[in-house]
Coordinates of C-alpha atoms in Angstrom, one line a residue:
M1 CA 112.7 112.3 134.3
S2 CA 110.0 109.6 134.5
T3 CA 107.4 112.1 135.4
I4 CA 107.5 113.5 131.9
L5 CA 107.8 110.4 129.8
P6 CA 105.2 108.3 128.0
N7 CA 104.0 104.9 129.1
S8 CA 104.8 105.6 132.7
N9 CA 102.5 104.3 135.6
E10 CA 104.0 107.0 137.8
N11 CA 103.1 109.6 135.2
E12 CA 99.5 108.5 135.3
K13 CA 99.3 108.4 139.1
S14 CA 101.3 111.6 139.7
N15 CA 99.4 114.8 140.5
S16 CA 102.3 117.2 140.4
R17 CA 101.7 120.9 139.8
M18 CA 103.2 120.6 136.2
L19 CA 100.9 117.8 135.2
R20 CA 97.8 119.5 136.7
F21 CA 98.6 122.5 134.7
F22 CA 98.8 120.5 131.4
T23 CA 95.4 119.1 132.2
Q24 CA 93.9 122.5 133.3
A25 CA 95.3 124.3 130.2
K26 CA 94.1 121.5 127.8
I27 CA 97.5 121.5 126.2
G28 CA 96.8 118.4 124.0
T29 CA 93.6 119.9 122.7
F30 CA 95.1 123.2 121.7
L31 CA 98.2 121.6 120.2
H32 CA 95.9 119.6 117.9
Q33 CA 93.8 122.8 117.0
S34 CA 97.1 124.6 116.1
N35 CA 98.2 121.8 113.7
I36 CA 101.0 120.8 116.1
H37 CA 101.2 117.0 115.9
K38 CA 103.5 114.1 115.2
E39 CA 102.5 111.6 112.5
K40 CA 104.5 108.8 114.3
G41 CA 106.5 108.2 117.4
V42 CA 106.3 110.2 120.5
S43 CA 103.3 112.6 120.6
A44 CA 103.7 116.4 120.4
R45 CA 102.2 116.7 123.9
I46 CA 104.8 114.5 125.5
I47 CA 107.7 116.3 123.7
V48 CA 106.3 119.7 124.8
Q49 CA 106.0 118.3 128.3
F50 CA 109.6 117.1 128.2
I51 CA 110.9 120.5 127.1
F52 CA 108.7 122.2 129.7
A53 CA 110.1 120.2 132.5
L54 CA 113.8 120.6 131.7
V55 CA 114.2 123.8 133.7
L56 CA 112.3 122.3 136.7
H57 CA 114.7 119.3 136.8
G58 CA 117.7 121.7 136.5
M59 CA 118.9 119.9 133.4
G60 CA 120.1 121.1 130.0
F61 CA 118.8 119.4 126.9
S62 CA 122.0 117.4 126.2
R63 CA 122.2 116.2 129.8
A64 CA 118.5 115.1 129.8
L65 CA 119.1 113.0 126.7
E66 CA 122.0 111.3 128.4
S67 CA 119.7 110.2 131.2
E68 CA 119.3 106.4 131.5
R69 CA 115.6 106.9 132.2
I70 CA 115.0 108.3 128.7
P71 CA 113.7 105.7 126.2
K72 CA 115.9 104.9 123.2
H73 CA 113.3 106.1 120.7
F74 CA 113.3 109.5 122.4
Q75 CA 116.2 111.1 120.6
K76 CA 117.6 114.6 119.8
D77 CA 116.0 114.7 116.4
T78 CA 112.6 113.9 117.9
V79 CA 112.6 117.2 119.7
Y80 CA 114.2 119.3 117.0
D81 CA 111.8 118.0 114.3
L82 CA 108.9 119.3 116.4
L83 CA 110.5 122.7 117.1
K84 CA 111.7 123.6 113.6
N85 CA 108.5 122.6 111.6
P86 CA 107.3 125.7 109.8
T87 CA 103.7 124.5 109.4
Y88 CA 103.0 124.5 113.2
N89 CA 101.0 127.6 114.4
W90 CA 102.7 128.3 117.7
R91 CA 101.1 131.8 117.9
K92 CA 97.6 130.3 117.7
F93 CA 98.5 127.7 120.3
L94 CA 99.8 130.3 122.8
A95 CA 96.8 132.6 122.3
C96 CA 94.4 129.8 122.7
V97 CA 96.0 128.5 126.0
G98 CA 96.4 132.0 127.4
S99 CA 92.8 133.1 126.5
Y100 CA 91.3 129.8 127.9
L101 CA 93.1 130.2 131.2
V102 CA 92.0 133.8 131.6
I103 CA 88.3 133.1 130.7
K104 CA 88.1 129.8 132.6
Y105 CA 90.1 130.4 135.8
I106 CA 90.8 134.1 136.3
L107 CA 87.8 136.2 135.1
P108 CA 85.3 134.3 137.3
L109 CA 87.3 135.3 140.3
T110 CA 87.8 139.0 139.2
S111 CA 85.4 141.8 140.0
K112 CA 83.7 143.4 137.1
D113 CA 84.7 146.7 138.5
R114 CA 88.4 145.8 138.2
D115 CA 90.2 147.2 135.1
R116 CA 91.4 144.4 132.8
V117 CA 94.1 145.6 130.3
L118 CA 96.2 144.4 127.4
I119 CA 99.8 145.4 127.5
F120 CA 102.4 145.8 124.7
D121 CA 106.1 146.0 125.3
D122 CA 109.3 144.7 123.7
S123 CA 112.4 143.3 125.3
L124 CA 115.8 142.2 124.1
F125 CA 116.0 138.6 122.9
S126 CA 119.8 138.2 123.0
R127 CA 121.8 135.8 120.8
N128 CA 125.1 137.8 121.2
R129 CA 127.4 134.8 120.6
S130 CA 125.6 133.5 117.5
K131 CA 126.6 133.9 113.9
V132 CA 124.4 131.8 111.7
V133 CA 121.0 132.2 113.4
E134 CA 118.2 132.9 110.9
L135 CA 117.3 136.6 110.6
L136 CA 119.8 137.5 113.3
A137 CA 120.1 141.3 113.5
R138 CA 121.8 144.2 115.3
V139 CA 119.3 145.5 117.7
K140 CA 119.4 148.2 120.4
D141 CA 118.7 147.4 124.1
H142 CA 116.7 150.5 125.2
T143 CA 117.4 149.9 128.9
T144 CA 121.2 150.2 128.4
G145 CA 121.5 152.0 125.1
R146 CA 123.9 149.4 123.8
Y147 CA 123.6 147.3 120.6
F148 CA 123.5 143.5 120.6
K149 CA 123.0 140.6 118.3
G150 CA 119.6 139.1 118.6
F151 CA 115.9 140.1 118.2
R152 CA 113.4 142.5 119.8
M153 CA 110.7 140.3 121.4
L154 CA 107.4 142.3 121.0
T155 CA 104.9 140.8 123.5
L156 CA 101.2 141.2 124.1
G157 CA 99.9 140.2 127.5
W158 CA 96.7 140.4 129.6
S159 CA 96.6 141.7 133.2
D160 CA 94.1 142.7 135.9
G161 CA 96.8 144.2 138.0
A162 CA 97.3 141.0 140.0
T163 CA 97.9 138.3 137.4
F164 CA 99.8 138.7 134.1
M165 CA 99.2 136.2 131.2
P166 CA 101.2 136.3 128.0
L167 CA 99.1 135.9 124.9
A168 CA 101.2 136.5 121.8
F169 CA 104.7 137.6 120.7
S170 CA 106.9 138.2 117.7
L171 CA 110.7 138.0 117.5
L172 CA 111.5 141.1 115.4
S173 CA 114.6 141.3 113.3
S174 CA 115.5 144.5 111.5
K175 CA 113.7 146.2 108.6
N176 CA 117.1 147.5 107.4
V177 CA 118.9 144.8 105.4
A178 CA 122.3 146.2 106.4
S179 CA 121.5 145.5 110.1
R180 CA 120.7 141.8 109.5
Y181 CA 123.6 139.3 109.8
R182 CA 121.7 136.6 108.0
E183 CA 118.6 136.4 105.8
M184 CA 115.7 133.9 106.0
D185 CA 116.1 130.3 104.7
S186 CA 115.2 130.4 101.0
K187 CA 113.9 126.9 101.1
I188 CA 110.9 127.8 103.3
D189 CA 107.5 127.1 101.7
K190 CA 105.8 130.5 101.2
R191 CA 102.4 129.0 102.0
T192 CA 103.4 128.1 105.6
V193 CA 102.9 129.9 108.8
G194 CA 106.7 130.0 109.4
Y195 CA 107.2 132.0 106.2
H196 CA 104.6 134.6 107.2
R197 CA 106.2 134.9 110.6
R198 CA 109.6 135.6 109.0
Q199 CA 108.0 138.2 106.8
E200 CA 106.5 139.8 109.9
A201 CA 109.9 139.8 111.6
T202 CA 111.2 142.4 109.1
Q203 CA 108.3 144.8 109.5
K204 CA 108.1 147.8 111.8
S205 CA 107.0 146.9 115.4
T206 CA 104.0 149.3 115.1
E207 CA 102.7 147.2 112.2
T208 CA 103.3 143.9 114.0
M209 CA 101.2 145.2 117.0
F210 CA 98.0 144.8 115.0
N211 CA 98.9 141.3 113.9
L212 CA 99.2 140.4 117.6
L213 CA 95.9 142.1 118.4
D214 CA 94.2 140.2 115.6
S215 CA 95.3 136.9 117.1
I216 CA 93.1 137.4 120.3
H217 CA 89.6 138.4 121.2
P218 CA 89.8 141.4 123.6
K219 CA 86.0 141.4 124.3
K220 CA 86.0 137.8 125.5
L221 CA 89.0 138.6 127.8
G222 CA 87.1 141.5 129.3
A223 CA 89.8 144.0 128.3
K224 CA 88.8 147.6 127.6
T225 CA 92.2 149.3 127.5
V226 CA 95.6 148.9 125.8
L227 CA 98.8 150.0 127.6
F228 CA 102.1 150.8 126.1
D229 CA 105.1 153.1 126.5
S230 CA 106.2 156.0 124.4
W231 CA 108.0 153.9 121.8
F232 CA 104.6 153.1 120.3
A233 CA 102.7 156.3 121.2
Y234 CA 102.0 157.9 117.8
P235 CA 98.7 159.6 117.1
A236 CA 98.2 157.4 114.0
I237 CA 98.7 154.2 116.0
I238 CA 96.5 155.3 118.9
S239 CA 93.7 156.4 116.5
K240 CA 93.9 153.1 114.6
I241 CA 93.4 151.1 117.8
V242 CA 90.5 153.2 118.9
K243 CA 88.8 153.1 115.5
N244 CA 89.3 149.4 114.6
Y245 CA 89.1 147.7 118.0
P246 CA 86.7 148.0 121.0
L247 CA 89.6 149.4 123.1
H248 CA 90.8 152.6 124.6
V249 CA 94.5 153.5 124.9
V250 CA 96.5 154.7 128.0
C251 CA 100.1 155.3 127.2
M252 CA 103.2 157.4 127.9
I253 CA 103.9 160.0 125.2
K254 CA 107.2 161.4 124.0
R255 CA 108.3 165.0 123.5
S256 CA 108.9 164.9 119.8
P257 CA 109.0 168.0 117.6
K258 CA 107.4 165.8 114.8
I259 CA 104.3 164.8 116.8
H260 CA 101.5 167.4 117.0
Y261 CA 98.1 167.6 118.8
T262 CA 95.2 169.8 118.1
Y263 CA 94.0 172.3 120.8
E264 CA 91.6 175.1 120.2
G265 CA 91.9 174.8 116.5
E266 CA 95.7 175.0 116.6
S267 CA 98.5 172.4 116.2
Y268 CA 101.0 172.1 119.1
T269 CA 103.9 169.9 120.1
L270 CA 103.8 168.4 123.6
N271 CA 106.3 170.9 124.9
K272 CA 104.2 173.8 123.6
L273 CA 101.1 172.3 125.1
Y274 CA 102.7 172.1 128.5
K275 CA 103.7 175.8 128.3
K276 CA 100.1 176.7 127.4
V277 CA 98.2 174.9 130.1
R278 CA 97.9 176.3 133.6
K279 CA 99.8 174.3 136.2
K280 CA 98.7 173.5 139.8
R281 CA 100.6 175.3 142.5
G282 CA 103.0 173.9 145.0
R283 CA 104.4 170.3 144.9
A284 CA 101.4 168.7 143.3
K285 CA 102.1 165.3 141.7
I286 CA 99.6 166.0 138.9
L287 CA 100.6 169.3 137.3
A288 CA 97.9 169.7 134.7
S289 CA 95.6 168.0 132.2
I290 CA 94.2 169.0 128.8
V291 CA 91.8 167.5 126.2
V292 CA 93.3 167.5 122.7
G293 CA 92.6 166.1 119.2
L294 CA 94.8 163.5 117.6
G295 CA 94.4 164.7 114.1
H296 CA 92.6 161.6 112.9
D297 CA 88.8 161.0 112.5
D298 CA 86.7 158.1 113.8
E299 CA 84.2 156.1 111.7
N300 CA 81.7 159.0 112.1
G301 CA 84.1 161.6 110.7
N302 CA 84.7 163.3 114.1
E303 CA 88.2 163.9 115.3
I304 CA 89.4 161.4 117.9
Q305 CA 89.8 163.1 121.3
A306 CA 92.2 162.3 124.1
R307 CA 93.2 163.6 127.5
I308 CA 96.9 164.4 128.3
V309 CA 97.9 164.3 131.9
F310 CA 101.1 166.0 132.9
V311 CA 102.7 164.5 136.1
R312 CA 105.8 165.4 138.0
D313 CA 108.8 163.1 137.4
R314 CA 109.5 161.6 140.8
N315 CA 113.2 161.0 139.9
R316 CA 113.7 164.5 138.7
S317 CA 111.4 166.9 140.5
K318 CA 111.8 169.8 138.1
K319 CA 111.0 167.6 135.1
W320 CA 107.6 166.2 134.0
L321 CA 106.1 163.2 132.2
A322 CA 103.0 163.0 130.1
L323 CA 100.3 160.3 130.0
L324 CA 97.6 160.1 127.4
T325 CA 94.2 158.4 127.7
T326 CA 91.5 158.2 125.0
N327 CA 88.8 157.5 127.5
L328 CA 87.6 160.9 128.5
A329 CA 85.6 159.4 131.3
H330 CA 89.0 158.7 133.0
T331 CA 90.0 161.1 135.7
E332 CA 93.6 162.2 136.0
E333 CA 94.1 159.7 138.8
D334 CA 92.4 156.9 136.8
A335 CA 94.9 157.4 133.9
I336 CA 97.9 157.2 136.3
R337 CA 96.5 154.1 138.2
I338 CA 95.7 152.2 135.0
Y339 CA 99.1 152.9 133.4
G340 CA 100.7 151.6 136.5
K341 CA 99.5 148.1 135.5
R342 CA 102.1 148.1 132.7
W343 CA 104.7 147.2 135.3
E344 CA 103.4 143.6 135.2
I345 CA 105.0 143.0 131.8
E346 CA 108.4 144.2 133.1
C347 CA 108.2 141.6 135.9
F348 CA 107.3 139.0 133.3
F349 CA 110.4 139.8 131.3
K350 CA 112.5 139.5 134.4
V351 CA 111.1 136.1 135.4
V352 CA 111.4 134.5 132.0
K353 CA 115.0 135.6 131.6
S354 CA 116.2 135.0 135.1
H355 CA 114.4 131.7 136.0
L356 CA 112.8 130.2 132.9
R357 CA 115.9 130.3 130.6
L358 CA 114.5 132.3 127.7
A359 CA 116.9 132.2 124.8
K360 CA 119.4 130.1 126.8
E361 CA 118.1 126.5 126.9
F362 CA 118.3 125.7 123.2
Q363 CA 120.9 127.3 120.8
C364 CA 118.6 127.0 117.8
Q365 CA 119.5 128.4 114.4
S366 CA 116.0 128.1 112.9
Y367 CA 113.6 130.9 113.3
D368 CA 110.8 128.4 113.8
S369 CA 112.7 126.7 116.6
M370 CA 113.2 129.9 118.5
T371 CA 109.5 130.7 118.2
A372 CA 108.5 127.2 119.4
H373 CA 110.8 127.3 122.4
T374 CA 109.8 130.8 123.4
T375 CA 106.2 129.6 123.4
I376 CA 107.1 126.8 125.8
V377 CA 108.9 129.2 128.1
F378 CA 105.8 131.4 128.1
L379 CA 103.8 128.3 129.1
R380 CA 106.1 127.9 132.1
Y381 CA 105.2 131.4 133.2
M382 CA 101.5 130.7 132.7
M383 CA 101.8 127.8 135.2
L384 CA 103.5 130.0 137.8
S385 CA 101.1 132.8 137.2
L386 CA 98.1 130.5 137.7
S387 CA 99.7 128.9 140.8
A388 CA 100.2 132.4 142.3
R389 CA 96.6 133.1 141.7
E390 CA 95.5 129.9 143.5
E391 CA 97.9 130.1 146.5
E392 CA 96.4 130.9 149.8
D393 CA 99.4 132.8 151.0
P394 CA 101.3 135.4 148.9
K395 CA 104.4 134.0 147.2
T396 CA 106.6 135.6 144.5
L397 CA 106.9 133.8 141.1
G398 CA 110.5 133.1 142.0
Q399 CA 109.5 131.2 145.1
L400 CA 106.8 129.3 143.2
F401 CA 109.4 128.3 140.6
Y402 CA 111.7 126.8 143.2
M403 CA 108.8 125.1 144.9
C404 CA 108.0 123.4 141.5
C405 CA 111.6 122.3 141.2
D406 CA 111.6 120.8 144.8
E407 CA 108.3 119.1 144.1
L408 CA 109.7 117.1 141.2
D409 CA 112.7 116.2 143.3
D410 CA 110.4 114.9 146.0
L411 CA 108.4 112.9 143.4
R412 CA 111.6 111.2 142.1
F413 CA 112.7 110.5 145.7
A414 CA 109.3 109.0 146.7
E415 CA 109.3 106.8 143.5
A416 CA 112.8 105.4 144.3
L417 CA 111.9 104.7 147.9
M418 CA 108.6 103.0 147.0
T419 CA 110.5 100.8 144.5
I420 CA 112.8 99.7 147.4
L421 CA 109.9 98.9 149.6
E422 CA 108.2 96.9 146.9
V423 CA 111.4 94.8 146.5
L424 CA 111.5 94.4 150.3
G425 CA 108.0 93.2 150.3
S426 CA 108.7 90.6 147.6
M427 CA 111.8 89.4 149.5
L428 CA 109.8 89.0 152.7
A429 CA 107.3 86.9 150.8
E430 CA 110.0 84.7 149.2
E431 CA 112.6 84.3 152.0
C432 CA 110.4 84.5 155.1
L433 CA 107.3 82.9 153.7
L434 CA 105.1 85.6 155.0
T435 CA 101.5 86.1 153.9
D436 CA 100.4 89.3 152.1
E437 CA 98.4 90.3 155.2
Q438 CA 101.6 90.0 157.4
I439 CA 103.7 91.9 154.8
N440 CA 101.1 94.7 154.6
E441 CA 100.9 94.9 158.4
F442 CA 104.7 95.2 158.6
L443 CA 104.8 97.9 156.0
D444 CA 102.0 99.9 157.7
R445 CA 103.9 99.8 161.0
F446 CA 107.0 100.9 159.1
F447 CA 105.2 103.8 157.5
N448 CA 103.8 104.9 160.9
K449 CA 107.3 105.0 162.4
L450 CA 108.5 107.4 159.6
P451 CA 108.7 111.2 160.3
G452 CA 106.0 113.2 158.6
F453 CA 108.3 114.8 156.0
L454 CA 109.1 111.3 154.7
R455 CA 105.7 109.7 155.2
N456 CA 103.6 112.3 153.4
P457 CA 105.4 112.1 150.0
L458 CA 105.2 108.3 150.1
L459 CA 101.5 108.1 150.9
N460 CA 100.6 110.9 148.5
P461 CA 103.4 111.3 146.0
G462 CA 101.6 113.8 143.8
A463 CA 100.6 116.3 146.6
A464 CA 101.6 119.8 145.7

């Protein structure tokens, strides 16, 4: 664990992928800008680095604290005091880091003709064995249809179709008091960021969407479109995004008898619209498209228009799905292609849960602690995502994750062997009365005899 601890010469010399990422992403700077700091003791950057590296070392928090290489002043309370502080603005920190990486390292290498999108989706944040977690609620997992204890993790991310970067999230409880197992801590200062996040957790997800959008700058990120699935696809929500932000919307829409669209001066449900339009013959994948009104006006008083594209459901050939785009310049193929980028966030959820120990590494009871740890998990994904962008040969994020784990193991092995060689050199000087030149010549010959897979980590211990 010495590669993540303060006052370590190895730490200063090491050039591991993890430490390069902390430098690239300006973690220390953005922690300070987000009011995340320690008044005394170990700095906030070192603590974040310690938590960040746990999964790469294959260690749990308790086991890491038992390590003999951890200084005595680095205790359990040191970490938890940072995580549970309600005054720290973790959302601002994540948005700053994600936006900086996109603007600095990704946009310069992305063609201006390539579509950059913002993606909304939610996923289950399970705490099924917990009882006293703050704002714990009974939530439904939409993938299985079952109910669990936990939260809905509403996430906003950026993608160009090749790289996904998480920018903001909110752990949503339930608006219904009867569905919550525990209320918020009554001692929380109402002036703090933590209190406002707790208030937000009991809102509707469609209201929280706009809080997340307000935390970033879409124009600086080069994003022109927002993607989401049918859970958020209401005309009022779509119209509000188009009216208040410099963004278009592409989304899946649901067949609800309560949702109506305007066509030729009449109001229709989605099913009635499908019956009215003329379908293409044969086995066409795109069945039809139609321009409709959303029933809401823009800032000029004109009704907001959108194109609905009906496509064949590939899983059920006799059924159909409907996509909506507010950009009338989009062709039917454009709408389908751009919506396909939404799959990036599904892959993101899979990686953070399967590899990066989301909701598993710390069994926190404080809402602030869960928010802080989830932010650090998202940082881990950012490192993998940026590494995948920089790799010369294609690697999955899972492969990159295991490469990072192996890299830290190699660093610790190289450090241990270098220590042995230093002791050997001092022994040769003391016992054999050799000069420094003779010892260095002996060690050089020793290095040259080693096989390459041992010699390279020793000569360059930080090489990725």
